[in-house]
């Protein structure tokens, strides 16, 4: 009897010594979702010219039971989207629009499994629940000229304006059209900033694929968007570009 009893004892030892996550379905944590989203951002990035674009729409697919247990989904979606935005900007990636994260249920997934589906432009991918999981996980490609943070400006109605604030000067606004807005301290710039901390030719804003893109031109003191140093980045409404002691705020066109 010693043999069978020993085997039974070893069985229960293995069961009770296992980590709890193997015995019970552990709740999916924010850090795990964040890691999966950032992996999708890196995996689905695309290079166009000298710029690296990353997805803006992310669908997080979970087992129905995991989805039900996910707390405060709207706040979590917003928090994860902010994380994507911060990480993209810290790595110098271009976002065509503000990131968006949505959760959806998938009965094909096991408890604890996470699948992230993303697309590389600013509109949500279509949801087709009739396809297999592998087919749904394909990156949706959309013509970037039809989706952007700012569409191409019309001659009589600029799509965006820049609110300019320079220390010791009355604030003013500059309209963004279809061309290039060169910014710096020198008089030959389109936007002259009388600021000693601004380089003679500090940076420029251009309209590319319907998106406002700022590029630093090798300035001495650097360029910052919402407090993060950047070399090239897509701009969206309410973004604040800091050059020296001057600030440029992006505003939607009227």
Tab-separated table of N, CA, C and O in Angstrom, residues 133-184:
chain	number	residue	atom	x	y	z
A	133	UNK	N	-10.279	33.879	-35.349
A	133	UNK	CA	-9.459	34.793	-34.580
A	133	UNK	C	-8.245	35.252	-35.370
A	133	UNK	O	-7.838	36.395	-35.306
A	134	UNK	N	-7.651	34.350	-36.128
A	134	UNK	CA	-6.468	34.718	-36.915
A	134	UNK	C	-6.806	35.763	-37.953
A	134	UNK	O	-6.051	36.706	-38.183
A	135	UNK	N	-7.964	35.629	-38.580
A	135	UNK	CA	-8.356	36.594	-39.604
A	135	UNK	C	-8.651	37.944	-38.981
A	135	UNK	O	-8.315	38.982	-39.525
A	136	UNK	N	-9.290	37.950	-37.796
A	136	UNK	CA	-9.625	39.212	-37.158
A	136	UNK	C	-8.388	39.943	-36.681
A	136	UNK	O	-8.389	41.151	-36.521
A	137	UNK	N	-7.319	39.197	-36.416
A	137	UNK	CA	-6.106	39.813	-35.881
A	137	UNK	C	-5.261	40.475	-36.953
A	137	UNK	O	-4.248	41.069	-36.652
A	138	UNK	N	-5.682	40.397	-38.202
A	138	UNK	CA	-4.936	41.055	-39.264
A	138	UNK	C	-5.049	42.568	-39.112
A	138	UNK	O	-6.085	43.094	-38.724
A	139	UNK	N	-3.968	43.267	-39.427
A	139	UNK	CA	-3.983	44.725	-39.347
A	139	UNK	C	-4.797	45.282	-40.498
A	139	UNK	O	-4.587	44.913	-41.653
A	140	UNK	N	-5.726	46.156	-40.188
A	140	UNK	CA	-6.563	46.764	-41.220
A	140	UNK	C	-5.813	47.932	-41.833
A	140	UNK	O	-5.350	48.830	-41.121
A	141	UNK	N	-5.651	47.944	-43.144
A	141	UNK	CA	-4.958	49.027	-43.835
A	141	UNK	C	-5.981	49.947	-44.487
A	141	UNK	O	-6.844	49.496	-45.228
A	142	UNK	N	-5.885	51.219	-44.195
A	142	UNK	CA	-6.791	52.213	-44.741
A	142	UNK	C	-5.977	53.318	-45.377
A	142	UNK	O	-4.889	53.648	-44.900
A	143	UNK	N	-6.476	53.891	-46.463
A	143	UNK	CA	-5.781	54.984	-47.143
A	143	UNK	C	-5.605	56.144	-46.179
A	143	UNK	O	-6.578	56.740	-45.726
A	144	UNK	N	-4.356	56.498	-45.790
A	144	UNK	CA	-4.146	57.553	-44.801
A	144	UNK	C	-4.610	58.918	-45.260
A	144	UNK	O	-4.808	59.805	-44.455
A	145	UNK	N	-4.824	59.104	-46.558
A	145	UNK	CA	-5.273	60.412	-47.032
A	145	UNK	C	-6.727	60.666	-46.640
A	145	UNK	O	-7.201	61.795	-46.672
A	146	UNK	N	-7.456	59.614	-46.251
A	146	UNK	CA	-8.853	59.771	-45.871
A	146	UNK	C	-9.050	59.840	-44.367
A	146	UNK	O	-10.169	60.001	-43.892
A	147	UNK	N	-7.978	59.661	-43.595
A	147	UNK	CA	-8.093	59.643	-42.153
A	147	UNK	C	-6.920	60.385	-41.555
A	147	UNK	O	-5.791	60.029	-41.807
A	148	UNK	N	-7.207	61.431	-40.767
A	148	UNK	CA	-6.096	62.209	-40.236
A	148	UNK	C	-6.560	63.055	-39.077
A	148	UNK	O	-7.749	63.221	-38.835
A	149	UNK	N	-5.580	63.573	-38.319
A	149	UNK	CA	-5.904	64.479	-37.227
A	149	UNK	C	-6.466	65.780	-37.785
A	149	UNK	O	-7.396	66.361	-37.241
A	150	UNK	N	-5.908	66.243	-38.906
A	150	UNK	CA	-6.409	67.423	-39.590
A	150	UNK	C	-6.441	67.141	-41.082
A	150	UNK	O	-5.464	66.670	-41.648
A	151	UNK	N	-7.558	67.405	-41.723
A	151	UNK	CA	-7.657	67.214	-43.159
A	151	UNK	C	-6.941	68.359	-43.877
A	151	UNK	O	-6.601	69.369	-43.284
A	152	UNK	N	-6.705	68.183	-45.158
A	152	UNK	CA	-6.063	69.234	-45.936
A	152	UNK	C	-6.871	70.520	-45.835
A	152	UNK	O	-8.103	70.515	-45.913
A	153	UNK	N	-6.174	71.625	-45.658
A	153	UNK	CA	-6.852	72.897	-45.457
A	153	UNK	C	-7.482	73.404	-46.744
A	153	UNK	O	-6.949	73.224	-47.829
A	154	UNK	N	-8.622	74.035	-46.606
A	154	UNK	CA	-9.269	74.688	-47.734
A	154	UNK	C	-8.714	76.107	-47.865
A	154	UNK	O	-8.391	76.749	-46.874
A	155	UNK	N	-8.617	76.624	-49.067
A	155	UNK	CA	-8.034	77.945	-49.266
A	155	UNK	C	-8.708	79.044	-48.470
A	155	UNK	O	-8.061	79.952	-47.994
A	156	UNK	N	-10.039	78.961	-48.297
A	156	UNK	CA	-10.755	80.025	-47.604
A	156	UNK	C	-11.062	79.691	-46.161
A	156	UNK	O	-11.639	80.504	-45.463
A	157	UNK	N	-10.724	78.477	-45.720
A	157	UNK	CA	-11.034	78.095	-44.348
A	157	UNK	C	-9.912	77.218	-43.791
A	157	UNK	O	-9.914	76.015	-43.981
A	158	UNK	N	-8.914	77.823	-43.134
A	158	UNK	CA	-7.810	77.037	-42.592
A	158	UNK	C	-8.301	75.990	-41.618
A	158	UNK	O	-9.201	76.250	-40.822
A	159	UNK	N	-7.723	74.802	-41.702
A	159	UNK	CA	-8.162	73.684	-40.876
A	159	UNK	C	-7.713	73.839	-39.431
A	159	UNK	O	-8.323	73.305	-38.522
A	160	UNK	N	-6.608	74.550	-39.196
A	160	UNK	CA	-6.112	74.722	-37.833
A	160	UNK	C	-5.383	76.041	-37.716
A	160	UNK	O	-4.927	76.613	-38.696
A	161	UNK	N	-5.289	76.512	-36.493
A	161	UNK	CA	-4.523	77.719	-36.204
A	161	UNK	C	-3.584	77.426	-35.037
A	161	UNK	O	-3.803	76.490	-34.261
A	162	UNK	N	-2.550	78.229	-34.930
A	162	UNK	CA	-1.591	78.116	-33.840
A	162	UNK	C	-1.685	79.373	-32.992
A	162	UNK	O	-1.520	80.483	-33.506
A	163	UNK	N	-1.987	79.204	-31.709
A	163	UNK	CA	-1.993	80.327	-30.772
A	163	UNK	C	-0.570	80.495	-30.245
A	163	UNK	O	-0.007	79.579	-29.631
A	164	UNK	N	0.035	81.655	-30.510
A	164	UNK	CA	1.447	81.893	-30.195
A	164	UNK	C	1.563	82.776	-28.959
A	164	UNK	O	0.926	83.829	-28.868
A	165	UNK	N	2.398	82.326	-28.025
A	165	UNK	CA	2.639	83.102	-26.804
A	165	UNK	C	4.140	83.229	-26.590
A	165	UNK	O	4.841	82.233	-26.429
A	166	UNK	N	4.629	84.479	-26.619
A	166	UNK	CA	6.050	84.778	-26.423
A	166	UNK	C	6.169	85.692	-25.213
A	166	UNK	O	5.406	86.665	-25.095
A	167	UNK	N	7.077	85.413	-24.291
A	167	UNK	CA	7.222	86.265	-23.096
A	167	UNK	C	7.395	87.739	-23.460
A	167	UNK	O	8.194	88.085	-24.324
A	168	UNK	N	6.604	88.584	-22.810
A	168	UNK	CA	6.703	90.020	-23.033
A	168	UNK	C	5.992	90.523	-24.271
A	168	UNK	O	6.070	91.708	-24.586
A	169	UNK	N	5.298	89.652	-24.997
A	169	UNK	CA	4.584	90.049	-26.207
A	169	UNK	C	3.100	89.720	-26.071
A	169	UNK	O	2.706	88.824	-25.331
A	170	UNK	N	2.284	90.443	-26.826
A	170	UNK	CA	0.849	90.155	-26.862
A	170	UNK	C	0.632	88.871	-27.675
A	170	UNK	O	1.157	88.762	-28.790
A	171	UNK	N	-0.094	87.896	-27.166
A	171	UNK	CA	-0.313	86.642	-27.912
A	171	UNK	C	-1.000	86.904	-29.254
A	171	UNK	O	-1.777	87.849	-29.400
A	172	UNK	N	-0.716	86.061	-30.235
A	172	UNK	CA	-1.365	86.174	-31.536
A	172	UNK	C	-1.583	84.790	-32.126
A	172	UNK	O	-1.116	83.796	-31.567
A	173	UNK	N	-2.292	84.727	-33.241
A	173	UNK	CA	-2.607	83.449	-33.881
A	173	UNK	C	-2.095	83.429	-35.318
A	173	UNK	O	-2.084	84.451	-35.991
A	174	UNK	N	-1.700	82.231	-35.746
A	174	UNK	CA	-1.217	82.011	-37.109
A	174	UNK	C	-2.026	80.883	-37.727
A	174	UNK	O	-2.184	79.817	-37.117
A	175	UNK	N	-2.558	81.112	-38.932
A	175	UNK	CA	-3.339	80.075	-39.611
A	175	UNK	C	-2.409	79.075	-40.284
A	175	UNK	O	-1.351	79.432	-40.804
A	176	UNK	N	-2.803	77.806	-40.244
A	176	UNK	CA	-2.056	76.744	-40.920
A	176	UNK	C	-2.747	76.437	-42.239
A	176	UNK	O	-3.919	76.083	-42.274
A	177	UNK	N	-2.030	76.581	-43.334
A	177	UNK	CA	-2.596	76.280	-44.646
A	177	UNK	C	-2.029	74.993	-45.197
A	177	UNK	O	-1.696	74.061	-44.463
A	178	UNK	N	-1.901	74.920	-46.500
A	178	UNK	CA	-1.432	73.697	-47.152
A	178	UNK	C	0.088	73.599	-47.222
A	178	UNK	O	0.626	72.534	-47.517
A	179	UNK	N	0.783	74.702	-46.971
A	179	UNK	CA	2.234	74.688	-47.148
A	179	UNK	C	2.996	74.384	-45.880
A	179	UNK	O	2.536	73.653	-45.011
A	180	UNK	N	4.170	74.994	-45.762
A	180	UNK	CA	5.076	74.750	-44.646
A	180	UNK	C	5.193	76.017	-43.811
A	180	UNK	O	5.300	77.118	-44.339
A	181	UNK	N	5.170	75.852	-42.499
A	181	UNK	CA	5.312	76.967	-41.578
A	181	UNK	C	6.662	76.832	-40.886
A	181	UNK	O	6.831	76.008	-39.986
A	182	UNK	N	7.631	77.635	-41.319
A	182	UNK	CA	8.960	77.603	-40.724
A	182	UNK	C	8.990	78.521	-39.506
A	182	UNK	O	8.496	79.644	-39.555
A	183	UNK	N	9.598	78.035	-38.432
A	183	UNK	CA	9.554	78.731	-37.148
A	183	UNK	C	10.970	78.957	-36.632
A	183	UNK	O	11.809	78.045	-36.675
A	184	UNK	N	11.239	80.171	-36.155
A	184	UNK	CA	12.553	80.446	-35.590
A	184	UNK	C	12.732	81.910	-35.251
A	184	UNK	O	11.802	82.718	-35.398
